[in-house]
PDB file of C-alpha atoms in Angstrom:
ATOM      1  CA  GLU A   1       0.042  -0.071  -0.229  1.00  0.00           C
ATOM      2  CA  VAL A   2       1.376   3.696  -1.138  1.00  0.00           C
ATOM      3  CA  ILE A   3       1.784   6.140   1.694  1.00  0.00           C
ATOM      4  CA  VAL A   4       1.677   9.808   0.465  1.00  0.00           C
ATOM      5  CA  THR A   5       3.936  11.425   3.299  1.00  0.00           C
ATOM      6  CA  GLN A   6       2.338  15.372   2.254  1.00  0.00           C
ATOM      7  CA  SER A   7       4.959  18.872   4.961  1.00  0.00           C
ATOM      8  CA  PRO A   8       4.339  20.741   5.474  1.00  0.00           C
ATOM      9  CA  ALA A   9       0.904  20.985   8.181  1.00  0.00           C
ATOM     10  CA  THR A  10       0.746  24.269   8.214  1.00  0.00           C
ATOM     11  CA  LEU A  11       2.989  27.357   5.527  1.00  0.00           C
ATOM     12  CA  SER A  12       2.324  31.058   6.839  1.00  0.00           C
ATOM     13  CA  VAL A  13       3.074  33.366   3.138  1.00  0.00           C
ATOM     14  CA  SER A  14       2.761  36.088   2.728  1.00  0.00           C
ATOM     15  CA  PRO A  15       0.711  37.368  -1.260  1.00  0.00           C
ATOM     16  CA  GLY A  16       2.756  38.217  -3.456  1.00  0.00           C
ATOM     17  CA  GLU A  17       5.103  35.551  -1.858  1.00  0.00           C
ATOM     18  CA  ARG A  18       5.913  31.655  -2.401  1.00  0.00           C
ATOM     19  CA  ALA A  19       4.673  28.858  -1.670  1.00  0.00           C
ATOM     20  CA  ILE A  20       6.383  25.157  -1.951  1.00  0.00           C
ATOM     21  CA  LEU A  21       4.393  22.712  -1.404  1.00  0.00           C
ATOM     22  CA  SER A  22       6.006  18.867  -0.710  1.00  0.00           C
ATOM     23  CA  CYS A  23       5.036  14.971  -0.969  1.00  0.00           C
ATOM     24  CA  ARG A  24       6.567  12.037  -0.848  1.00  0.00           C
ATOM     25  CA  ALA A  25       5.472   8.462  -2.023  1.00  0.00           C
ATOM     26  CA  SER A  26       7.176   5.630  -0.150  1.00  0.00           C
ATOM     27  CA  GLN A  27       6.848   3.402  -3.695  1.00  0.00           C
ATOM     28  CA  THR A  28       6.120   5.257  -6.970  1.00  0.00           C
ATOM     29  CA  VAL A  29       5.656   3.537 -10.597  1.00  0.00           C
ATOM     30  CA  ASN A  30       4.590   6.372 -12.806  1.00  0.00           C
ATOM     31  CA  THR A  31       3.689  10.219 -13.229  1.00  0.00           C
ATOM     32  CA  ILE A  32       0.187  10.167 -11.933  1.00  0.00           C
ATOM     33  CA  PHE A  33       0.061  12.571  -8.719  1.00  0.00           C
ATOM     34  CA  GLY A  34      -2.485  15.168  -8.330  1.00  0.00           C
ATOM     35  CA  TRP A  35      -2.600  18.488  -6.401  1.00  0.00           C
ATOM     36  CA  TYR A  36      -5.621  19.597  -5.314  1.00  0.00           C
ATOM     37  CA  GLN A  37      -7.120  23.190  -3.424  1.00  0.00           C
ATOM     38  CA  GLN A  38      -9.737  23.085  -1.081  1.00  0.00           C
ATOM     39  CA  LYS A  39     -11.140  26.148   0.817  1.00  0.00           C
ATOM     40  CA  PRO A  40     -13.731  25.881   3.740  1.00  0.00           C
ATOM     41  CA  GLY A  41     -16.996  24.418   2.643  1.00  0.00           C
ATOM     42  CA  GLN A  42     -16.212  23.763  -0.561  1.00  0.00           C
ATOM     43  CA  ALA A  43     -15.170  20.517  -2.998  1.00  0.00           C
ATOM     44  CA  PRO A  44     -11.801  19.913  -3.688  1.00  0.00           C
ATOM     45  CA  ARG A  45     -10.757  21.310  -6.997  1.00  0.00           C
ATOM     46  CA  LEU A  46      -7.910  19.605  -9.243  1.00  0.00           C
ATOM     47  CA  LEU A  47      -5.251  22.035 -10.006  1.00  0.00           C
ATOM     48  CA  ILE A  48      -2.477  19.942 -11.284  1.00  0.00           C
ATOM     49  CA  TYR A  49      -1.712  16.221 -12.486  1.00  0.00           C
ATOM     50  CA  GLU A  50       0.839  13.435 -14.508  1.00  0.00           C
ATOM     51  CA  THR A  51       2.669  15.358 -11.727  1.00  0.00           C
ATOM     52  CA  SER A  52       3.343  18.754 -13.954  1.00  0.00           C
ATOM     53  CA  ALA A  53      -0.173  20.059 -15.823  1.00  0.00           C
ATOM     54  CA  ARG A  54      -2.697  21.538 -15.223  1.00  0.00           C
ATOM     55  CA  ALA A  55      -6.236  21.176 -14.746  1.00  0.00           C
ATOM     56  CA  THR A  56      -8.357  23.454 -17.068  1.00  0.00           C
ATOM     57  CA  GLY A  57      -8.865  26.693 -16.069  1.00  0.00           C
ATOM     58  CA  VAL A  58      -5.502  26.753 -13.476  1.00  0.00           C
ATOM     59  CA  PRO A  59      -3.920  29.779 -13.624  1.00  0.00           C
ATOM     60  CA  ALA A  60      -0.157  29.515 -14.520  1.00  0.00           C
ATOM     61  CA  ARG A  61       1.215  30.809 -10.704  1.00  0.00           C
ATOM     62  CA  PHE A  62       0.463  26.917  -9.938  1.00  0.00           C
ATOM     63  CA  SER A  63       2.773  24.244 -11.391  1.00  0.00           C
ATOM     64  CA  GLY A  64       4.081  21.136 -10.737  1.00  0.00           C
ATOM     65  CA  SER A  65       7.054  18.357 -10.647  1.00  0.00           C
ATOM     66  CA  ARG A  66       9.046  15.683  -9.417  1.00  0.00           C
ATOM     67  CA  SER A  67      11.884  14.559  -8.169  1.00  0.00           C
ATOM     68  CA  GLY A  68      12.472  11.279  -7.308  1.00  0.00           C
ATOM     69  CA  ALA A  69      10.381  10.101  -4.540  1.00  0.00           C
ATOM     70  CA  GLU A  70       9.680  13.769  -4.176  1.00  0.00           C
ATOM     71  CA  PHE A  71       6.316  15.974  -5.659  1.00  0.00           C
ATOM     72  CA  THR A  72       6.049  19.844  -5.462  1.00  0.00           C
ATOM     73  CA  LEU A  73       3.772  21.732  -5.677  1.00  0.00           C
ATOM     74  CA  THR A  74       4.266  25.193  -6.682  1.00  0.00           C
ATOM     75  CA  ILE A  75       2.957  29.010  -6.511  1.00  0.00           C
ATOM     76  CA  ASN A  76       3.840  31.508  -7.300  1.00  0.00           C
ATOM     77  CA  ASP A  77       2.660  35.175  -6.778  1.00  0.00           C
ATOM     78  CA  LEU A  78      -0.082  34.105  -4.239  1.00  0.00           C
ATOM     79  CA  GLN A  79      -3.250  35.371  -4.677  1.00  0.00           C
ATOM     80  CA  SER A  80      -5.398  36.158  -1.556  1.00  0.00           C
ATOM     81  CA  GLU A  81      -7.816  33.824  -3.362  1.00  0.00           C
ATOM     82  CA  ASP A  82      -5.200  30.675  -3.101  1.00  0.00           C
ATOM     83  CA  PHE A  83      -5.242  30.634   1.031  1.00  0.00           C
ATOM     84  CA  ALA A  84      -6.420  27.726   1.610  1.00  0.00           C
ATOM     85  CA  VAL A  85      -5.820  23.679   2.442  1.00  0.00           C
ATOM     86  CA  TYR A  86      -4.228  22.017  -0.830  1.00  0.00           C
ATOM     87  CA  TYR A  87      -4.006  18.739  -0.772  1.00  0.00           C
ATOM     88  CA  CYS A  88      -1.532  15.764  -2.733  1.00  0.00           C
ATOM     89  CA  GLN A  89      -2.764  12.456  -4.624  1.00  0.00           C
ATOM     90  CA  HIS A  90      -1.218   9.487  -6.092  1.00  0.00           C
ATOM     91  CA  TYR A  91      -3.189   6.555  -7.301  1.00  0.00           C
ATOM     92  CA  LYS A  92      -5.433   6.154  -4.330  1.00  0.00           C
ATOM     93  CA  ALA A  93      -3.187   7.428  -1.601  1.00  0.00           C
ATOM     94  CA  PHE A  94      -3.215  10.579  -0.273  1.00  0.00           C
ATOM     95  CA  GLY A  95      -1.242  13.268   1.515  1.00  0.00           C
ATOM     96  CA  GLN A  96      -2.489  14.632   4.992  1.00  0.00           C
ATOM     97  CA  GLY A  97      -2.844  18.309   3.592  1.00  0.00           C
ATOM     98  CA  THR A  98      -0.812  21.396   3.722  1.00  0.00           C
ATOM     99  CA  LYS A  99      -2.341  24.875   5.049  1.00  0.00           C
ATOM    100  CA  VAL A 100      -1.703  27.780   3.421  1.00  0.00           C
ATOM    101  CA  GLU A 101      -2.164  30.969   5.046  1.00  0.00           C
ATOM    102  CA  ILE A 102      -1.868  34.075   4.961  1.00  0.00           C
ATOM    103  CA  LYS A 103       1.499  35.260   6.928  1.00  0.00           C
TER     104      LYS A 103
ATOM    105  CA  GLN B   1     -21.492  22.132 -17.903  1.00  0.00           C
ATOM    106  CA  VAL B   2     -21.302  18.923 -16.046  1.00  0.00           C
ATOM    107  CA  HIS B   3     -22.921  18.410 -12.291  1.00  0.00           C
ATOM    108  CA  LEU B   4     -23.215  16.224  -9.818  1.00  0.00           C
ATOM    109  CA  LEU B   5     -24.977  17.248  -7.673  1.00  0.00           C
ATOM    110  CA  GLN B   6     -25.370  14.473  -3.956  1.00  0.00           C
ATOM    111  CA  SER B   7     -28.630  14.219  -1.041  1.00  0.00           C
ATOM    112  CA  GLY B   8     -28.381  16.441   1.485  1.00  0.00           C
ATOM    113  CA  ALA B   9     -27.358  15.575   5.474  1.00  0.00           C
ATOM    114  CA  GLU B  10     -27.522  12.747   7.670  1.00  0.00           C
ATOM    115  CA  VAL B  11     -28.149  12.323  11.579  1.00  0.00           C
ATOM    116  CA  LYS B  12     -27.127   8.689  12.437  1.00  0.00           C
ATOM    117  CA  LYS B  13     -27.073   6.295  15.782  1.00  0.00           C
ATOM    118  CA  PRO B  14     -24.419   3.697  15.844  1.00  0.00           C
ATOM    119  CA  GLY B  15     -25.100   0.538  14.157  1.00  0.00           C
ATOM    120  CA  GLY B  16     -26.744   2.352  11.472  1.00  0.00           C
ATOM    121  CA  SER B  17     -26.308   2.757   7.733  1.00  0.00           C
ATOM    122  CA  VAL B  18     -26.763   5.335   5.527  1.00  0.00           C
ATOM    123  CA  LYS B  19     -26.886   5.493   1.839  1.00  0.00           C
ATOM    124  CA  ILE B  20     -25.914   8.732  -0.081  1.00  0.00           C
ATOM    125  CA  SER B  21     -26.649   9.715  -3.670  1.00  0.00           C
ATOM    126  CA  CYS B  22     -25.014  11.741  -6.035  1.00  0.00           C
ATOM    127  CA  LYS B  23     -26.939  12.296  -9.274  1.00  0.00           C
ATOM    128  CA  THR B  24     -24.988  13.540 -12.049  1.00  0.00           C
ATOM    129  CA  SER B  25     -25.941  15.618 -15.980  1.00  0.00           C
ATOM    130  CA  GLY B  26     -23.956  17.231 -18.561  1.00  0.00           C
ATOM    131  CA  TYR B  27     -22.672  13.831 -19.743  1.00  0.00           C
ATOM    132  CA  SER B  28     -22.668  10.100 -20.133  1.00  0.00           C
ATOM    133  CA  PHE B  29     -23.166   8.791 -16.307  1.00  0.00           C
ATOM    134  CA  SER B  30     -21.362   5.622 -18.171  1.00  0.00           C
ATOM    135  CA  ASP B  31     -18.605   6.637 -19.634  1.00  0.00           C
ATOM    136  CA  PHE B  32     -16.515   8.117 -16.796  1.00  0.00           C
ATOM    137  CA  TYR B  33     -15.875   5.859 -13.377  1.00  0.00           C
ATOM    138  CA  MET B  34     -17.673   7.686 -10.576  1.00  0.00           C
ATOM    139  CA  HIS B  35     -15.461   7.925  -7.142  1.00  0.00           C
ATOM    140  CA  TRP B  36     -16.075   8.223  -3.533  1.00  0.00           C
ATOM    141  CA  VAL B  37     -13.899  10.347  -1.506  1.00  0.00           C
ATOM    142  CA  ARG B  38     -14.796  11.171   2.467  1.00  0.00           C
ATOM    143  CA  LEU B  39     -12.682  13.749   4.848  1.00  0.00           C
ATOM    144  CA  ALA B  40     -13.284  13.144   8.445  1.00  0.00           C
ATOM    145  CA  PRO B  41     -12.044  15.464  11.116  1.00  0.00           C
ATOM    146  CA  GLY B  42      -8.368  16.111  11.317  1.00  0.00           C
ATOM    147  CA  ARG B  43      -7.696  13.198   9.052  1.00  0.00           C
ATOM    148  CA  GLY B  44      -7.931  14.423   5.420  1.00  0.00           C
ATOM    149  CA  LEU B  45      -9.027  12.866   2.156  1.00  0.00           C
ATOM    150  CA  GLU B  46      -9.575   8.392   2.103  1.00  0.00           C
ATOM    151  CA  TRP B  47     -11.156   7.394  -0.673  1.00  0.00           C
ATOM    152  CA  VAL B  48     -13.787   4.597  -0.300  1.00  0.00           C
ATOM    153  CA  GLY B  49     -13.943   3.618  -3.418  1.00  0.00           C
ATOM    154  CA  TRP B  50     -15.158   3.337  -7.333  1.00  0.00           C
ATOM    155  CA  ILE B  51     -17.821   1.291  -9.718  1.00  0.00           C
ATOM    156  CA  ASN B  52     -17.766   0.975 -13.268  1.00  0.00           C
ATOM    157  CA  PRO B  53     -20.629   1.907 -14.395  1.00  0.00           C
ATOM    158  CA  GLN B  54     -20.875   1.031 -17.650  1.00  0.00           C
ATOM    159  CA  ILE B  55     -20.520  -2.584 -16.577  1.00  0.00           C
ATOM    160  CA  ASP B  56     -20.913  -2.241 -13.113  1.00  0.00           C
ATOM    161  CA  ASP B  57     -18.322  -3.052 -11.611  1.00  0.00           C
ATOM    162  CA  ALA B  58     -16.963  -1.585  -8.385  1.00  0.00           C
ATOM    163  CA  ARG B  59     -14.375  -1.808  -5.940  1.00  0.00           C
ATOM    164  CA  TYR B  60     -13.878  -0.825  -2.531  1.00  0.00           C
ATOM    165  CA  ALA B  61     -10.882  -0.364   0.435  1.00  0.00           C
ATOM    166  CA  PRO B  62     -10.253  -2.903   1.986  1.00  0.00           C
ATOM    167  CA  LYS B  63     -11.086  -0.904   4.968  1.00  0.00           C
ATOM    168  CA  PHE B  64     -14.829  -0.362   4.134  1.00  0.00           C
ATOM    169  CA  GLN B  65     -14.582  -3.980   1.983  1.00  0.00           C
ATOM    170  CA  GLY B  66     -17.652  -5.400   2.472  1.00  0.00           C
ATOM    171  CA  ARG B  67     -19.352  -2.363   5.070  1.00  0.00           C
ATOM    172  CA  VAL B  68     -19.669  -0.276   2.541  1.00  0.00           C
ATOM    173  CA  THR B  69     -21.765  -0.987  -1.558  1.00  0.00           C
ATOM    174  CA  ILE B  70     -21.370   1.645  -4.598  1.00  0.00           C
ATOM    175  CA  THR B  71     -24.288   1.242  -7.062  1.00  0.00           C
ATOM    176  CA  ARG B  72     -25.753   3.131  -9.655  1.00  0.00           C
ATOM    177  CA  ASP B  73     -29.039   3.711 -11.595  1.00  0.00           C
ATOM    178  CA  THR B  74     -28.306   4.776 -15.676  1.00  0.00           C
ATOM    179  CA  SER B  75     -31.797   5.722 -16.311  1.00  0.00           C
ATOM    180  CA  ILE B  76     -31.298   8.305 -14.541  1.00  0.00           C
ATOM    181  CA  SER B  77     -27.671   9.011 -14.761  1.00  0.00           C
ATOM    182  CA  THR B  78     -27.278   8.795 -11.095  1.00  0.00           C
ATOM    183  CA  ALA B  79     -24.454   7.372  -8.467  1.00  0.00           C
ATOM    184  CA  TYR B  80     -25.254   5.519  -4.121  1.00  0.00           C
ATOM    185  CA  MET B  81     -22.968   4.792  -1.969  1.00  0.00           C
ATOM    186  CA  GLU B  82     -24.386   2.869   0.950  1.00  0.00           C
ATOM    187  CA  VAL B  83     -22.209   2.475   4.240  1.00  0.00           C
ATOM    188  CA  ASN B  84     -23.620  -0.300   6.408  1.00  0.00           C
ATOM    189  CA  GLY B  85     -22.043  -0.707  10.546  1.00  0.00           C
ATOM    190  CA  LEU B  86     -21.642   2.954  10.846  1.00  0.00           C
ATOM    191  CA  THR B  87     -19.226   4.231  14.682  1.00  0.00           C
ATOM    192  CA  SER B  88     -18.469   7.653  15.086  1.00  0.00           C
ATOM    193  CA  ASP B  89     -15.179   7.169  12.846  1.00  0.00           C
ATOM    194  CA  ASP B  90     -17.879   7.845  10.098  1.00  0.00           C
ATOM    195  CA  THR B  91     -18.623  10.660  10.744  1.00  0.00           C
ATOM    196  CA  ALA B  92     -17.435  12.194   7.428  1.00  0.00           C
ATOM    197  CA  ILE B  93     -18.126  14.716   4.278  1.00  0.00           C
ATOM    198  CA  TYR B  94     -18.305  11.888   1.733  1.00  0.00           C
ATOM    199  CA  TYR B  95     -18.503  13.355  -2.338  1.00  0.00           C
ATOM    200  CA  CYS B  96     -19.100  11.124  -5.423  1.00  0.00           C
ATOM    201  CA  ALA B  97     -15.475  12.412  -7.965  1.00  0.00           C
ATOM    202  CA  ARG B  98     -15.808  11.784 -11.166  1.00  0.00           C
ATOM    203  CA  VAL B  99     -12.393  10.359 -13.194  1.00  0.00           C
ATOM    204  CA  SER B 100     -10.990  12.776 -15.746  1.00  0.00           C
ATOM    205  CA  GLY B 101     -10.577   9.686 -17.601  1.00  0.00           C
ATOM    206  CA  GLY B 102     -12.579   7.994 -19.749  1.00  0.00           C
ATOM    207  CA  VAL B 103     -14.022   4.734 -19.327  1.00  0.00           C
ATOM    208  CA  GLU B 104     -12.869   2.867 -22.693  1.00  0.00           C
ATOM    209  CA  LEU B 105      -8.979   4.036 -20.679  1.00  0.00           C
ATOM    210  CA  CYS B 106      -9.163   3.218 -16.701  1.00  0.00           C
ATOM    211  CA  ASN B 107     -10.145   0.437 -18.654  1.00  0.00           C
ATOM    212  CA  ARG B 108      -7.361  -0.214 -19.091  1.00  0.00           C
ATOM    213  CA  ILE B 109      -5.318   1.098 -15.968  1.00  0.00           C
ATOM    214  CA  SER B 110      -5.524   3.245 -13.041  1.00  0.00           C
ATOM    215  CA  CYS B 111      -6.946   6.543 -12.702  1.00  0.00           C
ATOM    216  CA  TYR B 112      -7.456   8.096  -9.779  1.00  0.00           C
ATOM    217  CA  GLU B 113      -7.914  12.181 -10.390  1.00  0.00           C
ATOM    218  CA  TYR B 114     -11.020  13.671 -10.918  1.00  0.00           C
ATOM    219  CA  ASP B 115     -12.225  16.922 -12.748  1.00  0.00           C
ATOM    220  CA  TYR B 116     -15.894  16.679 -11.287  1.00  0.00           C
ATOM    221  CA  TRP B 117     -16.911  16.810  -7.764  1.00  0.00           C
ATOM    222  CA  GLY B 118     -20.621  16.165  -5.528  1.00  0.00           C
ATOM    223  CA  GLN B 119     -20.757  19.419  -2.828  1.00  0.00           C
ATOM    224  CA  GLY B 120     -20.097  16.233  -0.279  1.00  0.00           C
ATOM    225  CA  THR B 121     -23.112  15.126   2.123  1.00  0.00           C
ATOM    226  CA  GLN B 122     -22.712  15.833   6.143  1.00  0.00           C
ATOM    227  CA  VAL B 123     -22.696  12.232   7.405  1.00  0.00           C
ATOM    228  CA  THR B 124     -22.784  13.036  11.657  1.00  0.00           C
ATOM    229  CA  VAL B 125     -22.720   9.702  13.731  1.00  0.00           C
ATOM    230  CA  SER B 126     -24.034  10.285  17.053  1.00  0.00           C
ATOM    231  CA  SER B 127     -26.392   8.644  19.824  1.00  0.00           C
TER     232      SER B 127
END
């Protein structure tokens, strides 16, 4: 069973700055890795699929990458609407979530 | 426009059962797998299971096997998830989520990336 470890649990960032979120999978076979954004009272929203492809309508300031077993979501020039909880996913395994909060 | 509309919040007693519906519109229901995911307090997102609506085949996470049943009614483009033997640990928001790849692709490879989600159904288990 794949385990996905997400870090940090909370990230405090000022608007306009960059946020870097990480996930490490206990075993990876390929690049099937996604990122979701969830705001209070809303369903998750797909941001990134297949490691680095942006979903429809997702701004270019969101980008995904991979180095070995570590997957990264980078959010450049943080906007007010970006403060939310982010989850990574590798097949049926989700990370524990990272809350991006205003510094 | 793709839309997934779930049934309303439920309050159940321990040992009871709950059945949640997910009515879809805006696409061909049988052409995409439907998954169920839950968000429990302090536990993040957790995959529950999926159904291939085309052939009515369902699979479940090991911890839910035997306690959860996912079904569908293609005549009304609706998927269902029933959970039996409820405990307080089942208190969560349950989501239906459509896989982004079509059923033909996902019959060949495992697909777990979700492009559309229902609004969520709060299930509270309390005596």
